[in-house]
Short mmCIF file of C-alpha atoms in Angstrom, two decimals:
data_model
loop_
_atom_site.label_atom_id
_atom_site.label_comp_id
_atom_site.label_asym_id
_atom_site.label_seq_id
_atom_site.Cartn_x
_atom_site.Cartn_y
_atom_site.Cartn_z
CA MET W 1 -0.49 0.33 0.10
CA TYR W 2 2.47 2.39 0.83
CA GLU W 3 4.83 1.73 -1.64
CA THR W 4 2.66 2.40 -4.35
CA LEU W 5 1.75 5.10 -2.10
CA VAL W 6 5.39 6.35 -2.37
CA ALA W 7 5.70 4.91 -6.06
CA ALA W 8 3.19 6.88 -7.69
CA ILE W 9 4.14 9.98 -5.65
CA ASN W 10 7.77 9.49 -7.44
CA MET W 11 6.10 9.12 -10.37
CA LEU W 12 5.09 12.54 -10.41
CA GLY W 13 8.27 14.70 -8.72
CA LEU W 14 10.29 12.62 -12.48
CA ILE W 15 7.43 14.01 -14.55
CA ALA W 16 7.98 17.60 -13.58
CA GLN W 17 11.41 17.20 -13.80
CA GLN W 18 11.50 16.37 -17.36
CA SER W 19 8.93 19.38 -18.13
CA ALA W 20 10.77 21.61 -16.30
CA GLU W 21 13.79 20.23 -18.54
CA ALA W 22 11.49 20.58 -21.65
CA GLY W 23 12.32 24.26 -21.92
CA SER W 24 8.54 25.74 -20.90
CA THR W 25 7.77 28.97 -18.56
CA VAL W 26 5.85 27.04 -16.24
CA ALA W 27 6.73 23.83 -15.72
CA PHE W 28 3.66 22.14 -13.88
CA PRO W 29 1.17 24.16 -13.83
CA PRO W 30 0.36 25.48 -10.14
CA ALA W 31 -3.37 24.69 -10.02
CA ALA W 32 -2.46 20.91 -10.89
CA GLY W 33 -0.66 21.10 -7.86
CA ALA W 34 -3.23 22.27 -5.60
CA ALA W 35 -5.29 19.81 -6.68
CA LEU W 36 -2.77 17.24 -5.77
CA GLY W 37 -1.56 18.89 -2.45
CA VAL W 38 -5.94 18.22 -2.22
CA GLY W 39 -5.92 14.52 -2.83
CA ILE W 40 -2.89 13.53 -1.66
CA ALA W 41 -4.65 15.15 2.22
CA ALA W 42 -7.04 13.17 1.78
CA LEU W 43 -5.86 10.27 1.10
CA GLY W 44 -4.43 9.96 3.73
CA ALA W 45 -7.07 11.34 5.99
CA GLY W 46 -9.11 7.91 4.69
CA ILE W 47 -6.60 6.21 5.34
CA ALA W 48 -6.94 7.86 9.19
CA GLU W 49 -10.27 8.03 9.28
CA GLY W 50 -10.40 4.33 7.77
CA GLY W 51 -8.56 2.88 11.13
CA ILE W 52 -10.19 5.16 14.07
CA GLY W 53 -13.40 4.25 12.27
CA ALA W 54 -13.43 1.54 12.85
CA ALA W 55 -11.83 1.44 16.93
CA ALA W 56 -15.16 3.11 16.83
CA VAL W 57 -16.97 1.48 15.80
CA GLY W 58 -16.13 -1.24 18.15
CA ALA W 59 -16.80 0.25 20.60
CA ILE W 60 -20.21 2.04 20.02
CA ALA W 61 -20.94 -1.74 19.90
CA GLU W 62 -19.49 -2.12 23.45
CA ASP W 63 -21.10 0.13 24.57
CA SER W 64 -23.13 3.36 22.80
CA ASP W 65 -22.89 6.41 24.69
CA PHE W 66 -19.31 6.37 22.87
CA PHE W 67 -21.16 7.68 19.84
CA GLY W 68 -20.47 11.44 19.96
CA ILE W 69 -17.15 11.25 21.14
CA GLY W 70 -16.11 8.34 17.91
CA LEU W 71 -17.98 9.96 16.01
CA LEU W 72 -15.74 13.30 16.54
CA PHE W 73 -12.69 10.89 16.72
CA THR W 74 -13.31 9.35 13.15
CA VAL W 75 -14.40 13.41 11.73
CA LEU W 76 -10.41 14.44 13.16
CA PRO W 77 -8.33 12.91 10.30
CA GLU W 78 -10.22 15.29 8.17
CA THR W 79 -9.15 19.19 9.34
CA LEU W 80 -6.41 17.97 7.93
CA VAL W 81 -8.14 18.08 4.12
CA ILE W 82 -9.57 21.71 4.67
CA LEU W 83 -5.57 22.85 6.11
CA ALA W 84 -5.29 21.65 2.12
CA ILE W 85 -8.13 23.22 0.84
CA VAL W 86 -6.35 26.43 1.92
CA VAL W 87 -3.73 26.12 -0.62
CA ILE W 88 -5.91 25.86 -3.74
CA PHE W 89 -7.44 29.97 -2.58
CA ILE W 90 -3.20 30.74 -2.54
CA VAL W 91 -1.71 29.20 -6.16
CA MET B 1 3.28 -0.71 14.65
CA ASN B 2 0.95 -1.51 11.65
CA VAL B 3 -1.73 1.86 10.12
CA ILE B 4 -2.59 0.07 7.56
CA SER B 5 -3.03 -4.02 7.92
CA ARG B 6 -0.85 -5.49 5.23
CA ASP B 7 -3.22 -8.73 5.34
CA ALA B 8 -7.46 -8.49 6.82
CA SER B 9 -6.33 -7.75 10.32
CA ASN B 10 -8.87 -5.26 12.04
CA TYR B 11 -6.30 -4.35 15.14
CA SER B 12 -8.29 -1.75 15.83
CA TYR B 13 -11.91 -3.22 15.70
CA VAL B 14 -10.80 -5.66 18.33
CA ASN B 15 -8.70 -3.69 20.25
CA ALA B 16 -11.39 -1.02 20.57
CA ARG B 17 -13.43 -3.98 21.54
CA VAL B 18 -11.64 -6.00 24.14
CA ARG B 19 -10.33 -2.47 26.06
CA SER B 20 -14.28 -2.13 26.49
CA ARG B 21 -14.86 -5.23 27.63
CA TRP B 22 -11.69 -5.13 30.01
CA ALA B 23 -13.57 -2.57 31.95
CA LEU B 24 -15.95 -4.25 33.26
CA LEU B 25 -12.94 -6.53 35.18
CA LEU B 26 -14.18 -7.28 38.77
CA ASP B 27 -11.92 -4.12 40.88
CA ALA B 28 -10.05 -4.64 43.65
CA ASP B 29 -13.87 -3.53 45.59
CA GLU B 30 -16.13 -5.76 44.03
CA TYR B 31 -13.64 -9.04 45.06
CA ASP B 32 -14.25 -7.78 48.27
CA THR B 33 -17.47 -7.18 47.98
CA LEU B 34 -17.98 -10.65 46.95
CA THR B 35 -15.27 -11.73 49.95
CA ARG B 36 -17.61 -11.52 52.21
CA MET B 37 -21.11 -12.83 50.90
CA GLY B 38 -21.86 -16.44 50.83
CA PRO B 39 -22.09 -18.74 48.00
CA SER B 40 -25.71 -17.27 46.73
CA GLU B 41 -25.51 -14.05 47.10
CA ILE B 42 -21.69 -14.15 44.80
CA ALA B 43 -24.29 -15.80 42.98
CA ARG B 44 -27.05 -13.23 43.26
CA SER B 45 -24.22 -10.13 42.12
CA LEU B 46 -22.89 -11.91 39.73
CA GLY B 47 -26.67 -11.60 38.30
CA GLU B 48 -26.75 -8.52 38.71
CA SER B 49 -23.38 -8.34 36.89
CA GLU B 50 -22.38 -8.24 32.91
CA TYR B 51 -22.12 -12.65 34.47
CA GLY B 52 -26.77 -11.72 34.04
CA PRO B 53 -27.50 -14.21 31.22
CA GLU B 54 -25.74 -17.48 32.12
CA ILE B 55 -26.89 -17.12 35.59
CA ASP B 56 -30.64 -16.79 34.03
CA ALA B 57 -29.85 -19.63 31.73
CA LEU B 58 -28.41 -22.24 34.36
CA GLY B 59 -30.38 -20.56 37.22
CA SER B 60 -33.14 -23.35 37.72
CA ARG B 61 -30.61 -25.95 36.71
CA HIS B 62 -27.98 -25.23 39.59
CA SER B 63 -27.95 -23.83 42.84
CA GLY B 64 -25.04 -21.91 44.77
CA VAL B 65 -21.62 -22.30 44.64
CA ASP B 66 -22.19 -25.53 41.42
CA LEU B 67 -24.19 -22.28 40.16
CA VAL B 68 -21.34 -19.96 40.27
CA GLU B 69 -18.92 -22.29 38.52
CA HIS B 70 -21.16 -23.29 35.30
CA ALA B 71 -21.82 -19.53 34.81
CA LEU B 72 -17.87 -18.16 35.00
CA ASN B 73 -17.47 -21.35 32.83
CA ARG B 74 -20.27 -20.08 30.05
CA ASN B 75 -19.39 -16.58 30.03
CA LEU B 76 -15.53 -17.34 29.45
CA ALA B 77 -16.69 -19.24 26.19
CA ARG B 78 -18.92 -16.98 25.67
CA HIS B 79 -16.53 -13.76 25.95
CA PHE B 80 -13.58 -15.86 24.03
CA ASP B 81 -15.96 -17.02 21.01
CA ASP B 82 -16.70 -13.03 20.45
CA LEU B 83 -12.74 -13.11 19.90
CA LEU B 84 -12.44 -15.17 18.05
CA GLU B 85 -16.34 -13.42 15.82
CA TRP B 86 -14.21 -9.95 15.49
CA SER B 87 -10.93 -10.69 14.16
CA GLN B 88 -10.46 -11.36 10.42
CA GLY B 89 -7.18 -12.38 8.77
CA THR B 90 -3.93 -13.43 10.24
CA LEU B 91 -5.13 -11.39 14.16
CA TYR B 92 -7.63 -14.71 13.92
CA ASP B 93 -5.10 -17.25 13.36
CA LEU B 94 -3.21 -15.95 15.88
CA ILE B 95 -5.96 -15.54 18.98
CA SER B 96 -6.85 -19.01 17.51
CA ARG B 97 -3.95 -20.24 17.86
CA TYR B 98 -4.18 -19.28 21.88
CA LEU B 99 -7.94 -20.38 22.50
CA ARG B 100 -6.67 -23.30 21.61
CA LYS B 101 -5.51 -24.01 24.66
CA PHE B 102 -9.56 -24.45 25.54
CA ASP B 103 -9.26 -27.56 23.19
CA ALA B 104 -6.59 -29.15 25.78
CA TRP B 105 -8.75 -28.83 28.77
CA ASN B 106 -11.77 -30.06 26.85
CA VAL B 107 -9.69 -33.38 25.52
CA LYS B 108 -8.00 -33.77 29.42
CA THR B 109 -11.83 -32.61 30.58
CA ALA B 110 -12.47 -35.52 28.00
CA LEU B 111 -10.34 -37.86 29.55
CA ARG B 112 -10.28 -37.69 32.79
CA GLY B 113 -14.40 -37.78 32.54
CA VAL B 114 -13.75 -41.27 31.23
CA TYR B 115 -10.28 -42.28 33.74
CA SER B 116 -12.68 -41.51 36.59
CA GLU B 117 -16.59 -43.33 34.82
CA THR B 118 -18.02 -39.28 35.62
CA ASP B 119 -21.19 -38.92 34.15
CA SER B 120 -21.27 -37.49 30.81
CA GLY B 121 -24.01 -34.54 32.12
CA VAL B 122 -21.24 -33.55 34.06
CA VAL B 123 -17.55 -33.87 31.49
CA ASP B 124 -20.04 -31.72 29.01
CA ASP B 125 -21.18 -29.41 32.09
CA ASP B 126 -16.76 -28.84 33.18
CA PHE B 127 -16.50 -28.93 28.74
CA ILE B 128 -15.48 -24.57 27.75
CA ARG B 129 -16.81 -23.50 24.45
CA ALA B 130 -14.50 -21.48 23.93
CA GLY B 131 -11.20 -23.35 21.00
CA GLU B 132 -11.48 -24.60 17.73
CA PHE B 133 -13.71 -27.75 18.70
CA ASP B 134 -16.38 -27.31 17.68
CA GLU B 135 -20.45 -28.99 19.51
CA ALA B 136 -19.78 -32.02 17.67
CA LEU B 137 -17.26 -33.16 18.88
CA LEU B 138 -18.09 -32.54 21.28
CA THR B 139 -21.01 -34.80 21.66
CA THR B 140 -19.15 -36.94 21.03
CA LEU B 141 -16.26 -36.64 23.52
CA GLU B 142 -18.55 -36.62 26.10
CA GLU B 143 -20.45 -40.07 25.55
CA CYS B 144 -17.30 -42.41 23.88
CA GLY B 145 -16.81 -44.76 27.03
CA SER B 146 -12.82 -46.00 27.09
CA VAL B 147 -10.12 -43.71 27.01
CA GLN B 148 -9.22 -45.04 23.57
CA ALA B 149 -13.06 -44.08 21.61
CA ILE B 150 -11.19 -40.55 22.70
CA VAL B 151 -8.76 -41.53 21.29
CA ASP B 152 -10.64 -42.07 17.45
CA ALA B 153 -13.27 -39.56 18.10
CA LEU B 154 -9.29 -36.40 18.28
CA ALA B 155 -8.13 -38.73 15.08
CA GLU B 156 -8.98 -36.03 13.07
CA THR B 157 -8.30 -33.00 14.80
CA VAL B 158 -3.95 -32.21 15.95
CA PHE B 159 -4.09 -34.33 19.06
CA GLY B 160 -4.22 -37.41 16.74
CA ASP B 161 -1.28 -38.71 15.81
CA PRO B 162 1.40 -37.78 19.61
CA LEU B 163 -2.41 -39.35 21.57
CA ALA B 164 -1.79 -42.85 19.68
CA ASP B 165 1.37 -42.47 19.88
CA ALA B 166 0.90 -42.64 23.93
CA LEU B 167 -2.21 -44.68 24.19
CA ALA B 168 0.67 -48.03 24.60
CA GLU B 169 2.09 -46.37 26.62
CA TYR B 170 -1.00 -45.55 28.96
CA GLU B 171 -2.16 -49.52 28.42
CA GLU B 172 0.78 -50.10 29.91
CA THR B 173 0.59 -48.13 32.83
CA GLY B 174 -2.86 -47.19 33.62
CA ALA B 175 -1.82 -43.86 34.07
CA LEU B 176 -3.02 -40.61 32.19
CA VAL B 177 -0.41 -39.41 32.38
CA PRO B 178 1.59 -39.42 29.28
CA LEU B 179 -2.00 -38.64 27.06
CA GLU B 180 -2.08 -35.43 29.48
CA ASN B 181 1.45 -34.99 28.64
CA ALA B 182 0.59 -35.04 24.44
CA VAL B 183 -2.32 -33.38 25.07
CA ASP B 184 0.17 -30.09 26.23
CA ARG B 185 3.32 -30.21 24.22
CA THR B 186 1.13 -30.67 21.45
CA PHE B 187 -0.59 -27.19 22.07
CA TYR B 188 2.72 -25.66 22.61
CA SER B 189 4.70 -27.90 19.60
CA THR B 190 1.39 -26.19 17.42
CA LEU B 191 1.73 -22.96 19.09
CA LEU B 192 4.50 -21.42 17.50
CA ARG B 193 4.76 -24.55 14.12
CA GLY B 194 4.73 -21.97 11.00
CA LEU B 195 5.39 -18.21 12.52
CA ASN B 196 7.48 -16.32 10.88
CA ALA B 197 8.85 -14.32 13.55
CA THR B 198 11.46 -12.05 11.69
CA THR B 199 9.45 -11.16 8.81
CA GLU B 200 5.62 -10.88 9.29
CA SER B 201 4.21 -8.33 11.75
CA GLY B 202 1.65 -9.32 13.81
CA THR B 203 3.08 -12.67 14.48
CA ARG B 204 6.09 -10.64 16.12
CA GLU B 205 3.57 -9.36 19.25
CA PHE B 206 2.60 -12.64 18.98
CA VAL B 207 5.74 -14.43 19.13
CA LYS B 208 7.03 -11.80 22.27
CA PHE B 209 4.20 -13.00 24.23
CA LEU B 210 3.59 -16.16 23.77
CA GLN B 211 7.91 -16.17 25.05
CA ALA B 212 7.09 -14.73 28.19
CA GLU B 213 4.20 -17.01 28.79
CA VAL B 214 6.84 -20.18 28.72
CA ASP B 215 9.75 -18.12 31.06
CA PHE B 216 7.37 -17.58 33.89
CA ARG B 217 5.87 -21.62 33.56
CA ASN B 218 9.15 -22.62 33.28
CA ILE B 219 10.42 -19.52 36.54
CA ARG B 220 7.48 -21.81 38.14
CA ASN B 221 7.96 -25.96 37.31
CA ALA B 222 12.11 -24.64 38.43
CA PHE B 223 11.22 -23.82 42.07
CA ARG B 224 8.37 -26.18 41.93
CA LEU B 225 11.53 -28.36 41.05
CA ALA B 226 13.98 -26.23 43.72
CA ARG B 227 11.33 -26.84 46.64
CA SER B 228 10.20 -30.75 46.33
CA GLY B 229 13.60 -31.58 46.50
CA ALA B 230 13.15 -34.40 44.31
CA SER B 231 15.38 -36.31 41.27
CA ILE B 232 13.26 -35.34 38.50
CA ASP B 233 15.25 -34.50 35.44
CA PRO B 234 13.81 -30.66 35.25
CA SER B 235 14.42 -31.00 31.61
CA GLU B 236 11.70 -33.16 31.09
CA TYR B 237 9.57 -30.73 32.57
CA TYR B 238 10.76 -27.75 30.60
CA ILE B 239 8.64 -26.09 28.02
CA ALA B 240 11.27 -25.32 24.96
CA GLY B 241 10.84 -21.19 23.52
CA GLY B 242 11.34 -18.83 26.31
CA ARG B 243 14.22 -16.34 26.04
CA LEU B 244 15.11 -17.21 29.96
CA PHE B 245 16.21 -20.28 29.81
CA GLU B 246 18.41 -23.42 28.27
CA ALA B 247 16.71 -26.77 28.94
CA THR B 248 20.43 -27.60 30.27
CA GLU B 249 20.43 -24.36 32.47
CA LEU B 250 17.42 -25.70 33.81
CA ALA B 251 19.22 -28.71 35.43
CA SER B 252 21.95 -26.72 36.74
CA LEU B 253 19.52 -23.44 38.27
CA VAL B 254 16.89 -26.03 39.97
CA GLU B 255 19.89 -27.36 42.32
CA ASN B 256 21.46 -24.18 43.41
CA ARG B 257 17.25 -21.83 44.20
CA ASP B 258 20.03 -18.86 45.17
CA GLU B 259 21.69 -18.22 42.08
CA LEU B 260 18.15 -19.10 40.41
CA VAL B 261 16.50 -15.69 42.33
CA ALA B 262 19.22 -14.13 40.76
CA ARG B 263 18.97 -14.39 37.32
CA LEU B 264 15.21 -13.88 38.30
CA ARG B 265 16.62 -10.81 39.03
CA GLU B 266 18.51 -9.80 36.89
CA SER B 267 16.06 -10.89 34.17
CA ARG B 268 13.36 -8.77 30.98
CA TYR B 269 10.97 -9.75 34.24
CA SER B 270 12.93 -8.59 37.04
CA GLU B 271 10.17 -5.49 37.30
CA GLN B 272 7.17 -7.65 37.47
CA LEU B 273 8.89 -9.64 39.25
CA GLY B 274 10.73 -8.69 42.25
CA PRO B 275 7.34 -7.95 44.58
CA ALA B 276 6.96 -11.40 44.22
CA LEU B 277 10.92 -12.97 44.97
CA GLU B 278 10.19 -11.00 48.18
CA ARG B 279 7.31 -12.31 48.54
CA LEU B 280 9.14 -15.96 48.66
CA GLU B 281 12.52 -14.00 49.58
CA SER B 282 9.89 -12.66 53.36
CA ALA B 283 7.09 -15.52 53.74
CA ASP B 284 8.55 -19.16 51.67
CA THR B 285 5.43 -19.73 50.53
CA LEU B 286 5.71 -21.47 47.01
CA ILE B 287 1.16 -20.95 47.47
CA GLY B 288 2.07 -17.03 47.13
CA PHE B 289 5.43 -16.63 45.04
CA GLU B 290 2.73 -18.59 42.06
CA HIS B 291 0.36 -15.77 44.24
CA ALA B 292 3.07 -13.40 43.57
CA LEU B 293 3.97 -14.59 39.71
CA ASP B 294 0.94 -14.92 38.17
CA THR B 295 0.20 -11.81 39.14
CA ALA B 296 3.39 -10.61 37.20
CA LEU B 297 2.48 -12.17 33.88
CA LEU B 298 -0.83 -10.28 34.70
CA GLY B 299 1.81 -7.36 34.92
CA TYR B 300 3.10 -8.22 31.83
CA ALA B 301 1.41 -8.74 29.42
CA ASP B 302 0.48 -5.55 30.84
CA HIS B 303 3.03 -3.89 30.15
CA LEU B 304 3.24 -5.76 26.44
CA SER B 305 -0.52 -4.54 25.24
CA HIS B 306 1.03 -0.87 25.94
CA VAL B 307 3.91 -0.90 24.43
CA PHE B 308 1.85 -2.87 20.85
CA PRO B 309 -1.15 -1.47 21.37
CA LEU B 310 -2.19 -2.33 17.66
CA SER B 311 -1.38 -6.23 17.86
CA VAL B 312 -2.16 -9.39 19.41
CA CYS B 313 -0.59 -7.84 22.50
CA PRO B 314 -3.66 -7.16 24.05
CA VAL B 315 -6.41 -9.32 22.60
CA LEU B 316 -4.18 -12.33 24.63
CA ALA B 317 -3.65 -10.09 28.32
CA TYR B 318 -6.93 -9.88 28.17
CA VAL B 319 -7.50 -13.73 27.76
CA LEU B 320 -6.04 -13.82 30.56
CA ALA B 321 -6.91 -11.07 33.25
CA LYS B 322 -10.87 -13.00 32.50
CA GLU B 323 -8.99 -16.12 33.13
CA ARG B 324 -7.85 -14.72 36.62
CA GLU B 325 -11.25 -13.50 36.93
CA VAL B 326 -12.77 -16.67 36.46
CA ASP B 327 -10.28 -18.28 38.67
CA ASN B 328 -10.37 -15.74 41.49
CA ILE B 329 -13.81 -16.01 40.93
CA ARG B 330 -14.46 -19.72 41.62
CA ALA B 331 -11.88 -19.43 44.62
CA ILE B 332 -13.67 -16.53 46.96
CA ALA B 333 -16.99 -19.07 45.42
CA ARG B 334 -15.39 -21.98 46.86
CA GLY B 335 -13.71 -20.55 49.67
CA ARG B 336 -17.34 -18.89 51.28
CA GLU B 337 -18.58 -22.46 50.84
CA VAL B 338 -15.93 -24.19 53.21
CA GLY B 339 -16.11 -21.38 55.24
CA LEU B 340 -12.69 -19.60 55.26
CA SER B 341 -12.33 -15.58 56.23
CA GLY B 342 -12.75 -12.84 54.15
CA GLU B 343 -7.75 -12.70 54.15
CA GLU B 344 -7.81 -16.80 53.64
CA ILE B 345 -9.75 -15.82 50.74
CA GLU B 346 -8.41 -12.61 50.08
CA GLN B 347 -4.62 -14.51 49.97
CA GLU B 348 -5.86 -16.58 47.38
CA LEU B 349 -6.79 -13.72 45.15
CA VAL B 350 -4.65 -12.57 41.87
CA MET B 351 -4.74 -9.16 41.21
CA LEU B 352 -3.33 -6.64 39.81
#
């Protein structure tokens, strides 16, 4: 899983490098970079939420009082994506 | 640490549920209340706790200490079955390997039942349905009329061949010991078979946990042998797989108890074993020491489950803690039945 991710990012870096060498003024469109950033942040948040969500459902199955706090912790990594969206407005 | 499991193991889900069940275990105050009750009061008080369903189900058939005893066995089975139901992938494999000790227990119960010509209903009540054996096999086992029949019924299981080998010795001596030894040895040898501890994540922690358990079992055997002073070959009781002793080392340590104690003080378990060794030196009773040893194992299991939070360790530590709780409640109920005082019973309890 991680290996695929790292390989994909490496490949993107390579593409960026190649287009820079090609001599154009903008190697990689800024908007595409921002979009990529949000996408990767969302992927990271999703991975984190997977584990937390599983644990939260387990806790709720034992005691339904955990519903509120379980939900809160499950969506906590989502803040990462919100921060990543800020980048869109900067570029 | 396993953030995304490479196999289908659901560590986070199972551990969250296990932690939640862990919180339901009795604490020192509740034990204290129980030690002041009579057997039927204990049953009633357990009926209001999470042992309720079992107490209700068995309440019409049994009473007093028997009710408590059977409810405890059933409750244990229900909780451990749940563990298997929740888990997937490698985690399932590891837990089922560990819970096979109840299969070993059931085989021994069946053998002893036949040996002592006990009623099949009594044997049935003593089975703990937490292992891999299904209901049909257990029914076959309790209906078996002879040791030979039991060995034949188990032919398809992992216990089949070792039991068949031990059967000749049993027929020669008429004692169950060879058969029971075969069951125990099979359990320990299948426990770690086929696991690659160095490469697979998940099994590494499992192996660590079991090494600790084997080490503690060897420590206990070493002290028992040192105490009895009998000229039994210690290597016969030695269980391979631990990290603390080698078989040959154990033989020399058994003869020199001070050296054994010094060795344990320097070992990796010294922090947990400290109170146990002090108790041994001050009171010099083996029973007290063994209880302290059980507490130390619980402590070490707890330690491991904090070091590896997303692994099989918290589950195994819970299994140990639950077993101890059941033992404790049984000790309280039995102790009250024969009229032991609160302090005497408290000495029998194992708690963190």
